[in-house]
Amino acid sequence: MNEQTGDPSLPSTAQAYWEQRYQDHPRPWTGRPNAILARWVEALTPGTALDLGCSEGNSAVWLAGRGWQVTGVDISATALERAARHAADAGVGARTHFEQHDLEVSFPAGQFGLVYALYLQSPVAFPRDAVLRRAADAVAPGGLLLVIEHASAPSWVREPKVQYPTAREALDSIGLDLAGWDLLFLGTPERAVTETTSPDGQPGTIRDNIIALRRLGP
C-alpha cells in the first residue's frame, strides 16, 4: 500500500492521472478545511505551513484565513489554478503560494512550522515513504508533522480491494529516527462518511490513520 505500484489500466504517470481526474471531475469548492487538520491546528500560533497535495485549496485557503503563510503543492496544474483562484476570491492571495511539483522528482524549498499530508495516496505508482521522509525534513524545530491517510474502505464495502496498513505500520514505513520527535498521536479513529453514501443511500463509516509528530529542537 505504501509504495504504490498502480493499475496498468490507468494513465502511465501520476501527473497524467491527476490532471485528467481534475479536468474530468472538478471538486466543489467548499471553503472548509479537512476536519481532522482543523482540530489539530486550532490551538497553534499561525506561522508557515506546507500543504502536500493541496488539491483545489480548501485547507490551504482556510489556514491562510487564520493568519498562516501557506505553500500549497500539487502535481496537477488544473488543481493549482483553482486553488489560487479560490485564495484570491477569499482575500488571502498574499498569504498563499502554490507550486507545481511531482514530489517524486522535486520538493519545495525551506522549512515550515506545520507540514501536513492529507490522503497523499495514489492509485498510480507513488513513492509515499520517501516523500514523507522529505516532508519530515521540511519541518522546522518545534514544528508539527501531520499525516492523515485512509485506513479502511467505507463500511459498506464488504471485500476491499486494498490492504491498508495499520497506523504503526504507516509510521514505521517512513523510517524516521523517533529520537528526534515527540509522538503526539498515533491511531486509527473511525468517523462518519460525509462525502458520499452507500449504494443504498445510507451513511457509513470509515477509518483514518493519523500520525502527529512534533520535531524536537532548541
JSON list of C-alpha atoms in Angstrom, two decimals:
[
{"chain": "A", "resi": 1, "resn": "MET", "atom": "CA", "xyz": [0.00, 0.00, 0.00]},
{"chain": "A", "resi": 2, "resn": "ASN", "atom": "CA", "xyz": [2.73, 2.47, 0.91]},
{"chain": "A", "resi": 3, "resn": "GLU", "atom": "CA", "xyz": [4.98, 2.05, -2.13]},
{"chain": "A", "resi": 4, "resn": "GLN", "atom": "CA", "xyz": [2.04, 2.17, -4.50]},
{"chain": "A", "resi": 5, "resn": "THR", "atom": "CA", "xyz": [2.55, 0.44, -7.82]},
{"chain": "A", "resi": 6, "resn": "GLY", "atom": "CA", "xyz": [-0.58, 1.43, -9.70]},
{"chain": "A", "resi": 7, "resn": "ASP", "atom": "CA", "xyz": [-3.09, -0.08, -12.09]},
{"chain": "A", "resi": 8, "resn": "PRO", "atom": "CA", "xyz": [-1.98, -0.73, -15.70]},
{"chain": "A", "resi": 9, "resn": "SER", "atom": "CA", "xyz": [-5.36, 0.43, -16.96]},
{"chain": "A", "resi": 10, "resn": "LEU", "atom": "CA", "xyz": [-4.73, 3.96, -15.61]},
{"chain": "A", "resi": 11, "resn": "PRO", "atom": "CA", "xyz": [-2.62, 6.72, -17.19]},
{"chain": "A", "resi": 12, "resn": "SER", "atom": "CA", "xyz": [1.06, 5.81, -17.05]},
{"chain": "A", "resi": 13, "resn": "THR", "atom": "CA", "xyz": [2.23, 8.78, -14.98]},
{"chain": "A", "resi": 14, "resn": "ALA", "atom": "CA", "xyz": [0.98, 10.41, -11.79]},
{"chain": "A", "resi": 15, "resn": "GLN", "atom": "CA", "xyz": [0.79, 13.79, -13.49]},
{"chain": "A", "resi": 16, "resn": "ALA", "atom": "CA", "xyz": [-1.35, 12.47, -16.33]},
{"chain": "A", "resi": 17, "resn": "TYR", "atom": "CA", "xyz": [-3.65, 10.65, -13.92]},
{"chain": "A", "resi": 18, "resn": "TRP", "atom": "CA", "xyz": [-4.29, 13.59, -11.61]},
{"chain": "A", "resi": 19, "resn": "GLU", "atom": "CA", "xyz": [-4.57, 16.14, -14.40]},
{"chain": "A", "resi": 20, "resn": "GLN", "atom": "CA", "xyz": [-7.20, 14.01, -16.09]},
{"chain": "A", "resi": 21, "resn": "ARG", "atom": "CA", "xyz": [-9.01, 13.47, -12.78]},
{"chain": "A", "resi": 22, "resn": "TYR", "atom": "CA", "xyz": [-9.27, 17.19, -12.01]},
{"chain": "A", "resi": 23, "resn": "GLN", "atom": "CA", "xyz": [-10.31, 18.07, -15.54]},
{"chain": "A", "resi": 24, "resn": "ASP", "atom": "CA", "xyz": [-12.98, 15.37, -15.62]},
{"chain": "A", "resi": 25, "resn": "HIS", "atom": "CA", "xyz": [-14.20, 15.67, -12.03]},
{"chain": "A", "resi": 26, "resn": "PRO", "atom": "CA", "xyz": [-13.87, 19.17, -10.54]},
{"chain": "A", "resi": 27, "resn": "ARG", "atom": "CA", "xyz": [-14.42, 19.09, -6.82]},
{"chain": "A", "resi": 28, "resn": "PRO", "atom": "CA", "xyz": [-16.94, 21.60, -5.46]},
{"chain": "A", "resi": 29, "resn": "TRP", "atom": "CA", "xyz": [-15.28, 24.49, -3.65]},
{"chain": "A", "resi": 30, "resn": "THR", "atom": "CA", "xyz": [-16.45, 24.26, -0.03]},
{"chain": "A", "resi": 31, "resn": "GLY", "atom": "CA", "xyz": [-14.16, 26.73, 1.75]},
{"chain": "A", "resi": 32, "resn": "ARG", "atom": "CA", "xyz": [-13.96, 24.18, 4.57]},
{"chain": "A", "resi": 33, "resn": "PRO", "atom": "CA", "xyz": [-10.73, 22.53, 5.69]},
{"chain": "A", "resi": 34, "resn": "ASN", "atom": "CA", "xyz": [-10.16, 18.89, 6.44]},
{"chain": "A", "resi": 35, "resn": "ALA", "atom": "CA", "xyz": [-11.88, 18.47, 9.81]},
{"chain": "A", "resi": 36, "resn": "ILE", "atom": "CA", "xyz": [-9.04, 16.49, 11.39]},
{"chain": "A", "resi": 37, "resn": "LEU", "atom": "CA", "xyz": [-6.49, 19.10, 10.33]},
{"chain": "A", "resi": 38, "resn": "ALA", "atom": "CA", "xyz": [-8.69, 21.86, 11.75]},
{"chain": "A", "resi": 39, "resn": "ARG", "atom": "CA", "xyz": [-8.81, 20.19, 15.17]},
{"chain": "A", "resi": 40, "resn": "TRP", "atom": "CA", "xyz": [-5.04, 19.83, 15.27]},
{"chain": "A", "resi": 41, "resn": "VAL", "atom": "CA", "xyz": [-4.17, 23.38, 14.27]},
{"chain": "A", "resi": 42, "resn": "GLU", "atom": "CA", "xyz": [-6.86, 25.38, 16.05]},
{"chain": "A", "resi": 43, "resn": "ALA", "atom": "CA", "xyz": [-4.67, 25.85, 19.14]},
{"chain": "A", "resi": 44, "resn": "LEU", "atom": "CA", "xyz": [-1.46, 26.57, 17.20]},
{"chain": "A", "resi": 45, "resn": "THR", "atom": "CA", "xyz": [0.02, 30.02, 16.71]},
{"chain": "A", "resi": 46, "resn": "PRO", "atom": "CA", "xyz": [-0.11, 30.82, 12.98]},
{"chain": "A", "resi": 47, "resn": "GLY", "atom": "CA", "xyz": [3.20, 30.57, 11.18]},
{"chain": "A", "resi": 48, "resn": "THR", "atom": "CA", "xyz": [4.36, 28.90, 7.98]},
{"chain": "A", "resi": 49, "resn": "ALA", "atom": "CA", "xyz": [2.67, 25.80, 6.60]},
{"chain": "A", "resi": 50, "resn": "LEU", "atom": "CA", "xyz": [3.30, 23.36, 3.77]},
{"chain": "A", "resi": 51, "resn": "ASP", "atom": "CA", "xyz": [0.33, 21.53, 2.25]},
{"chain": "A", "resi": 52, "resn": "LEU", "atom": "CA", "xyz": [1.48, 18.46, 0.31]},
{"chain": "A", "resi": 53, "resn": "GLY", "atom": "CA", "xyz": [-1.14, 17.52, -2.26]},
{"chain": "A", "resi": 54, "resn": "CYS", "atom": "CA", "xyz": [-3.18, 20.67, -1.71]},
{"chain": "A", "resi": 55, "resn": "SER", "atom": "CA", "xyz": [-5.79, 19.80, -4.37]},
{"chain": "A", "resi": 56, "resn": "GLU", "atom": "CA", "xyz": [-8.09, 22.77, -5.00]},
{"chain": "A", "resi": 57, "resn": "GLY", "atom": "CA", "xyz": [-7.05, 24.58, -1.84]},
{"chain": "A", "resi": 58, "resn": "ASN", "atom": "CA", "xyz": [-9.78, 24.14, 0.79]},
{"chain": "A", "resi": 59, "resn": "SER", "atom": "CA", "xyz": [-7.40, 23.56, 3.69]},
{"chain": "A", "resi": 60, "resn": "ALA", "atom": "CA", "xyz": [-4.67, 25.90, 2.46]},
{"chain": "A", "resi": 61, "resn": "VAL", "atom": "CA", "xyz": [-7.07, 28.81, 1.99]},
{"chain": "A", "resi": 62, "resn": "TRP", "atom": "CA", "xyz": [-8.71, 28.16, 5.37]},
{"chain": "A", "resi": 63, "resn": "LEU", "atom": "CA", "xyz": [-5.32, 28.23, 7.10]},
{"chain": "A", "resi": 64, "resn": "ALA", "atom": "CA", "xyz": [-4.37, 31.43, 5.30]},
{"chain": "A", "resi": 65, "resn": "GLY", "atom": "CA", "xyz": [-7.62, 32.96, 6.53]},
{"chain": "A", "resi": 66, "resn": "ARG", "atom": "CA", "xyz": [-6.44, 32.23, 10.06]},
{"chain": "A", "resi": 67, "resn": "GLY", "atom": "CA", "xyz": [-3.16, 34.06, 9.53]},
{"chain": "A", "resi": 68, "resn": "TRP", "atom": "CA", "xyz": [-0.87, 31.30, 8.25]},
{"chain": "A", "resi": 69, "resn": "GLN", "atom": "CA", "xyz": [1.54, 31.75, 5.35]},
{"chain": "A", "resi": 70, "resn": "VAL", "atom": "CA", "xyz": [0.80, 28.63, 3.30]},
{"chain": "A", "resi": 71, "resn": "THR", "atom": "CA", "xyz": [2.70, 26.96, 0.48]},
{"chain": "A", "resi": 72, "resn": "GLY", "atom": "CA", "xyz": [0.42, 24.56, -1.37]},
{"chain": "A", "resi": 73, "resn": "VAL", "atom": "CA", "xyz": [1.88, 21.86, -3.59]},
{"chain": "A", "resi": 74, "resn": "ASP", "atom": "CA", "xyz": [0.17, 19.65, -6.13]},
{"chain": "A", "resi": 75, "resn": "ILE", "atom": "CA", "xyz": [1.10, 17.72, -9.27]},
{"chain": "A", "resi": 76, "resn": "SER", "atom": "CA", "xyz": [-1.91, 19.00, -11.22]},
{"chain": "A", "resi": 77, "resn": "ALA", "atom": "CA", "xyz": [-1.75, 22.41, -12.87]},
{"chain": "A", "resi": 78, "resn": "THR", "atom": "CA", "xyz": [-5.54, 22.47, -13.03]},
{"chain": "A", "resi": 79, "resn": "ALA", "atom": "CA", "xyz": [-5.87, 21.92, -9.28]},
{"chain": "A", "resi": 80, "resn": "LEU", "atom": "CA", "xyz": [-3.33, 24.66, -8.58]},
{"chain": "A", "resi": 81, "resn": "GLU", "atom": "CA", "xyz": [-5.07, 27.15, -10.84]},
{"chain": "A", "resi": 82, "resn": "ARG", "atom": "CA", "xyz": [-8.32, 26.55, -8.97]},
{"chain": "A", "resi": 83, "resn": "ALA", "atom": "CA", "xyz": [-6.58, 26.80, -5.59]},
{"chain": "A", "resi": 84, "resn": "ALA", "atom": "CA", "xyz": [-5.01, 30.15, -6.50]},
{"chain": "A", "resi": 85, "resn": "ARG", "atom": "CA", "xyz": [-8.37, 31.45, -7.72]},
{"chain": "A", "resi": 86, "resn": "HIS", "atom": "CA", "xyz": [-10.08, 30.36, -4.51]},
{"chain": "A", "resi": 87, "resn": "ALA", "atom": "CA", "xyz": [-7.35, 32.06, -2.45]},
{"chain": "A", "resi": 88, "resn": "ALA", "atom": "CA", "xyz": [-7.80, 35.29, -4.40]},
{"chain": "A", "resi": 89, "resn": "ASP", "atom": "CA", "xyz": [-11.59, 35.15, -4.04]},
{"chain": "A", "resi": 90, "resn": "ALA", "atom": "CA", "xyz": [-11.18, 34.60, -0.28]},
{"chain": "A", "resi": 91, "resn": "GLY", "atom": "CA", "xyz": [-8.86, 37.60, 0.02]},
{"chain": "A", "resi": 92, "resn": "VAL", "atom": "CA", "xyz": [-5.82, 35.57, 1.10]},
{"chain": "A", "resi": 93, "resn": "GLY", "atom": "CA", "xyz": [-3.81, 35.56, -2.12]},
{"chain": "A", "resi": 94, "resn": "ALA", "atom": "CA", "xyz": [-0.93, 37.36, -0.38]},
{"chain": "A", "resi": 95, "resn": "ARG", "atom": "CA", "xyz": [-0.71, 34.61, 2.26]},
{"chain": "A", "resi": 96, "resn": "THR", "atom": "CA", "xyz": [-0.74, 31.68, -0.15]},
{"chain": "A", "resi": 97, "resn": "HIS", "atom": "CA", "xyz": [1.80, 30.43, -2.64]},
{"chain": "A", "resi": 98, "resn": "PHE", "atom": "CA", "xyz": [1.12, 27.47, -4.92]},
{"chain": "A", "resi": 99, "resn": "GLU", "atom": "CA", "xyz": [3.81, 25.38, -6.59]},
{"chain": "A", "resi": 100, "resn": "GLN", "atom": "CA", "xyz": [3.59, 22.50, -9.04]},
{"chain": "A", "resi": 101, "resn": "HIS", "atom": "CA", "xyz": [5.73, 19.54, -8.01]},
{"chain": "A", "resi": 102, "resn": "ASP", "atom": "CA", "xyz": [5.91, 15.86, -8.81]},
{"chain": "A", "resi": 103, "resn": "LEU", "atom": "CA", "xyz": [7.06, 15.02, -5.29]},
{"chain": "A", "resi": 104, "resn": "GLU", "atom": "CA", "xyz": [8.95, 12.00, -6.57]},
{"chain": "A", "resi": 105, "resn": "VAL", "atom": "CA", "xyz": [11.17, 14.41, -8.52]},
{"chain": "A", "resi": 106, "resn": "SER", "atom": "CA", "xyz": [11.16, 17.78, -6.76]},
{"chain": "A", "resi": 107, "resn": "PHE", "atom": "CA", "xyz": [10.18, 19.24, -3.42]},
{"chain": "A", "resi": 108, "resn": "PRO", "atom": "CA", "xyz": [9.53, 22.79, -2.17]},
{"chain": "A", "resi": 109, "resn": "ALA", "atom": "CA", "xyz": [12.46, 24.52, -0.50]},
{"chain": "A", "resi": 110, "resn": "GLY", "atom": "CA", "xyz": [12.66, 25.61, 3.11]},
{"chain": "A", "resi": 111, "resn": "GLN", "atom": "CA", "xyz": [11.35, 24.54, 6.50]},
{"chain": "A", "resi": 112, "resn": "PHE", "atom": "CA", "xyz": [7.89, 25.13, 7.90]},
{"chain": "A", "resi": 113, "resn": "GLY", "atom": "CA", "xyz": [6.20, 25.22, 11.29]},
{"chain": "A", "resi": 114, "resn": "LEU", "atom": "CA", "xyz": [3.46, 22.91, 10.00]},
{"chain": "A", "resi": 115, "resn": "VAL", "atom": "CA", "xyz": [3.80, 20.26, 7.30]},
{"chain": "A", "resi": 116, "resn": "TYR", "atom": "CA", "xyz": [0.75, 18.18, 6.50]},
{"chain": "A", "resi": 117, "resn": "ALA", "atom": "CA", "xyz": [-0.21, 15.49, 4.03]},
{"chain": "A", "resi": 118, "resn": "LEU", "atom": "CA", "xyz": [-3.91, 14.73, 3.66]},
{"chain": "A", "resi": 119, "resn": "TYR", "atom": "CA", "xyz": [-4.59, 11.39, 1.98]},
{"chain": "A", "resi": 120, "resn": "LEU", "atom": "CA", "xyz": [-1.37, 11.51, -0.01]},
{"chain": "A", "resi": 121, "resn": "GLN", "atom": "CA", "xyz": [-2.21, 8.14, -1.55]},
{"chain": "A", "resi": 122, "resn": "SER", "atom": "CA", "xyz": [-2.43, 7.31, -5.22]},
{"chain": "A", "resi": 123, "resn": "PRO", "atom": "CA", "xyz": [-3.73, 4.54, -7.49]},
{"chain": "A", "resi": 124, "resn": "VAL", "atom": "CA", "xyz": [-0.71, 5.12, -9.73]},
{"chain": "A", "resi": 125, "resn": "ALA", "atom": "CA", "xyz": [2.90, 4.49, -8.77]},
{"chain": "A", "resi": 126, "resn": "PHE", "atom": "CA", "xyz": [3.95, 6.81, -5.95]},
{"chain": "A", "resi": 127, "resn": "PRO", "atom": "CA", "xyz": [6.92, 6.57, -3.50]},
{"chain": "A", "resi": 128, "resn": "ARG", "atom": "CA", "xyz": [4.90, 7.56, -0.45]},
{"chain": "A", "resi": 129, "resn": "ASP", "atom": "CA", "xyz": [7.54, 6.63, 2.14]},
{"chain": "A", "resi": 130, "resn": "ALA", "atom": "CA", "xyz": [10.36, 8.61, 0.51]},
{"chain": "A", "resi": 131, "resn": "VAL", "atom": "CA", "xyz": [8.10, 11.63, 0.05]},
{"chain": "A", "resi": 132, "resn": "LEU", "atom": "CA", "xyz": [7.08, 11.62, 3.71]},
{"chain": "A", "resi": 133, "resn": "ARG", "atom": "CA", "xyz": [10.72, 11.37, 4.78]},
{"chain": "A", "resi": 134, "resn": "ARG", "atom": "CA", "xyz": [11.35, 14.55, 2.81]},
{"chain": "A", "resi": 135, "resn": "ALA", "atom": "CA", "xyz": [8.25, 16.05, 4.41]},
{"chain": "A", "resi": 136, "resn": "ALA", "atom": "CA", "xyz": [9.73, 15.32, 7.83]},
{"chain": "A", "resi": 137, "resn": "ASP", "atom": "CA", "xyz": [12.96, 17.06, 6.81]},
{"chain": "A", "resi": 138, "resn": "ALA", "atom": "CA", "xyz": [10.89, 20.15, 5.94]},
{"chain": "A", "resi": 139, "resn": "VAL", "atom": "CA", "xyz": [9.54, 20.51, 9.49]},
{"chain": "A", "resi": 140, "resn": "ALA", "atom": "CA", "xyz": [11.30, 23.24, 11.45]},
{"chain": "A", "resi": 141, "resn": "PRO", "atom": "CA", "xyz": [12.42, 22.55, 15.04]},
{"chain": "A", "resi": 142, "resn": "GLY", "atom": "CA", "xyz": [9.35, 22.74, 17.25]},
{"chain": "A", "resi": 143, "resn": "GLY", "atom": "CA", "xyz": [7.07, 22.26, 14.24]},
{"chain": "A", "resi": 144, "resn": "LEU", "atom": "CA", "xyz": [4.32, 19.73, 13.58]},
{"chain": "A", "resi": 145, "resn": "LEU", "atom": "CA", "xyz": [4.18, 16.93, 11.01]},
{"chain": "A", "resi": 146, "resn": "LEU", "atom": "CA", "xyz": [0.62, 15.72, 10.45]},
{"chain": "A", "resi": 147, "resn": "VAL", "atom": "CA", "xyz": [-0.13, 12.76, 8.17]},
{"chain": "A", "resi": 148, "resn": "ILE", "atom": "CA", "xyz": [-3.72, 11.65, 7.61]},
{"chain": "A", "resi": 149, "resn": "GLU", "atom": "CA", "xyz": [-4.35, 8.60, 5.44]},
{"chain": "A", "resi": 150, "resn": "HIS", "atom": "CA", "xyz": [-7.13, 6.21, 4.55]},
{"chain": "A", "resi": 151, "resn": "ALA", "atom": "CA", "xyz": [-7.02, 3.15, 6.81]},
{"chain": "A", "resi": 152, "resn": "SER", "atom": "CA", "xyz": [-10.10, 1.34, 5.53]},
{"chain": "A", "resi": 153, "resn": "ALA", "atom": "CA", "xyz": [-12.64, 1.27, 2.76]},
{"chain": "A", "resi": 154, "resn": "PRO", "atom": "CA", "xyz": [-16.11, 2.64, 3.61]},
{"chain": "A", "resi": 155, "resn": "SER", "atom": "CA", "xyz": [-18.03, 0.34, 5.91]},
{"chain": "A", "resi": 156, "resn": "TRP", "atom": "CA", "xyz": [-20.41, -0.81, 3.16]},
{"chain": "A", "resi": 157, "resn": "VAL", "atom": "CA", "xyz": [-17.54, -2.30, 1.11]},
{"chain": "A", "resi": 158, "resn": "ARG", "atom": "CA", "xyz": [-17.53, -5.96, 2.16]},
{"chain": "A", "resi": 159, "resn": "GLU", "atom": "CA", "xyz": [-14.46, -7.09, 0.21]},
{"chain": "A", "resi": 160, "resn": "PRO", "atom": "CA", "xyz": [-11.96, -4.21, -0.02]},
{"chain": "A", "resi": 161, "resn": "LYS", "atom": "CA", "xyz": [-9.50, -4.49, -2.89]},
{"chain": "A", "resi": 162, "resn": "VAL", "atom": "CA", "xyz": [-6.74, -2.72, -0.94]},
{"chain": "A", "resi": 163, "resn": "GLN", "atom": "CA", "xyz": [-4.89, -3.97, 2.12]},
{"chain": "A", "resi": 164, "resn": "TYR", "atom": "CA", "xyz": [-4.44, -0.91, 4.32]},
{"chain": "A", "resi": 165, "resn": "PRO", "atom": "CA", "xyz": [-1.56, -0.63, 6.81]},
{"chain": "A", "resi": 166, "resn": "THR", "atom": "CA", "xyz": [-2.09, -0.06, 10.50]},
{"chain": "A", "resi": 167, "resn": "ALA", "atom": "CA", "xyz": [-1.11, 3.32, 11.91]},
{"chain": "A", "resi": 168, "resn": "ARG", "atom": "CA", "xyz": [2.06, 1.79, 13.39]},
{"chain": "A", "resi": 169, "resn": "GLU", "atom": "CA", "xyz": [2.96, 0.19, 10.06]},
{"chain": "A", "resi": 170, "resn": "ALA", "atom": "CA", "xyz": [2.35, 3.51, 8.28]},
{"chain": "A", "resi": 171, "resn": "LEU", "atom": "CA", "xyz": [4.64, 5.32, 10.71]},
{"chain": "A", "resi": 172, "resn": "ASP", "atom": "CA", "xyz": [7.36, 2.66, 10.68]},
{"chain": "A", "resi": 173, "resn": "SER", "atom": "CA", "xyz": [7.45, 2.64, 6.88]},
{"chain": "A", "resi": 174, "resn": "ILE", "atom": "CA", "xyz": [8.53, 6.29, 6.82]},
{"chain": "A", "resi": 175, "resn": "GLY", "atom": "CA", "xyz": [11.75, 5.30, 8.60]},
{"chain": "A", "resi": 176, "resn": "LEU", "atom": "CA", "xyz": [12.11, 8.27, 10.94]},
{"chain": "A", "resi": 177, "resn": "ASP", "atom": "CA", "xyz": [14.50, 8.35, 13.87]},
{"chain": "A", "resi": 178, "resn": "LEU", "atom": "CA", "xyz": [11.88, 8.98, 16.53]},
{"chain": "A", "resi": 179, "resn": "ALA", "atom": "CA", "xyz": [14.54, 10.11, 18.99]},
{"chain": "A", "resi": 180, "resn": "GLY", "atom": "CA", "xyz": [14.23, 13.50, 17.30]},
{"chain": "A", "resi": 181, "resn": "TRP", "atom": "CA", "xyz": [10.45, 13.66, 17.59]},
{"chain": "A", "resi": 182, "resn": "ASP", "atom": "CA", "xyz": [7.68, 13.83, 20.17]},
{"chain": "A", "resi": 183, "resn": "LEU", "atom": "CA", "xyz": [4.94, 11.41, 19.08]},
{"chain": "A", "resi": 184, "resn": "LEU", "atom": "CA", "xyz": [1.75, 13.32, 19.87]},
{"chain": "A", "resi": 185, "resn": "PHE", "atom": "CA", "xyz": [-0.73, 10.88, 18.39]},
{"chain": "A", "resi": 186, "resn": "LEU", "atom": "CA", "xyz": [-0.75, 7.58, 16.54]},
{"chain": "A", "resi": 187, "resn": "GLY", "atom": "CA", "xyz": [-4.07, 5.90, 15.95]},
{"chain": "A", "resi": 188, "resn": "THR", "atom": "CA", "xyz": [-6.91, 4.91, 13.65]},
{"chain": "A", "resi": 189, "resn": "PRO", "atom": "CA", "xyz": [-10.14, 6.62, 14.69]},
{"chain": "A", "resi": 190, "resn": "GLU", "atom": "CA", "xyz": [-13.43, 5.97, 12.96]},
{"chain": "A", "resi": 191, "resn": "ARG", "atom": "CA", "xyz": [-15.55, 8.77, 11.50]},
{"chain": "A", "resi": 192, "resn": "ALA", "atom": "CA", "xyz": [-18.81, 9.13, 9.64]},
{"chain": "A", "resi": 193, "resn": "VAL", "atom": "CA", "xyz": [-18.57, 9.25, 5.86]},
{"chain": "A", "resi": 194, "resn": "THR", "atom": "CA", "xyz": [-19.97, 12.61, 4.78]},
{"chain": "A", "resi": 195, "resn": "GLU", "atom": "CA", "xyz": [-18.58, 12.90, 1.24]},
{"chain": "A", "resi": 196, "resn": "THR", "atom": "CA", "xyz": [-20.75, 10.14, -0.18]},
{"chain": "A", "resi": 197, "resn": "THR", "atom": "CA", "xyz": [-23.19, 7.44, 0.85]},
{"chain": "A", "resi": 198, "resn": "SER", "atom": "CA", "xyz": [-23.54, 3.74, 0.28]},
{"chain": "A", "resi": 199, "resn": "PRO", "atom": "CA", "xyz": [-25.22, 2.32, -2.83]},
{"chain": "A", "resi": 200, "resn": "ASP", "atom": "CA", "xyz": [-28.49, 2.06, -0.89]},
{"chain": "A", "resi": 201, "resn": "GLY", "atom": "CA", "xyz": [-28.27, 5.70, 0.18]},
{"chain": "A", "resi": 202, "resn": "GLN", "atom": "CA", "xyz": [-27.39, 5.06, 3.79]},
{"chain": "A", "resi": 203, "resn": "PRO", "atom": "CA", "xyz": [-24.46, 6.72, 5.62]},
{"chain": "A", "resi": 204, "resn": "GLY", "atom": "CA", "xyz": [-21.48, 4.70, 6.68]},
{"chain": "A", "resi": 205, "resn": "THR", "atom": "CA", "xyz": [-18.17, 4.97, 8.49]},
{"chain": "A", "resi": 206, "resn": "ILE", "atom": "CA", "xyz": [-14.51, 4.91, 7.53]},
{"chain": "A", "resi": 207, "resn": "ARG", "atom": "CA", "xyz": [-11.23, 4.83, 9.43]},
{"chain": "A", "resi": 208, "resn": "ASP", "atom": "CA", "xyz": [-8.19, 7.08, 9.09]},
{"chain": "A", "resi": 209, "resn": "ASN", "atom": "CA", "xyz": [-4.60, 6.58, 10.17]},
{"chain": "A", "resi": 210, "resn": "ILE", "atom": "CA", "xyz": [-3.42, 9.72, 11.94]},
{"chain": "A", "resi": 211, "resn": "ILE", "atom": "CA", "xyz": [0.26, 10.41, 12.64]},
{"chain": "A", "resi": 212, "resn": "ALA", "atom": "CA", "xyz": [1.12, 13.59, 14.55]},
{"chain": "A", "resi": 213, "resn": "LEU", "atom": "CA", "xyz": [4.75, 14.33, 15.42]},
{"chain": "A", "resi": 214, "resn": "ARG", "atom": "CA", "xyz": [6.40, 17.41, 16.86]},
{"chain": "A", "resi": 215, "resn": "ARG", "atom": "CA", "xyz": [10.02, 17.89, 15.89]},
{"chain": "A", "resi": 216, "resn": "LEU", "atom": "CA", "xyz": [12.30, 18.42, 18.87]},
{"chain": "A", "resi": 217, "resn": "GLY", "atom": "CA", "xyz": [14.70, 21.30, 18.79]},
{"chain": "A", "resi": 218, "resn": "PRO", "atom": "CA", "xyz": [16.31, 24.09, 20.75]}
]
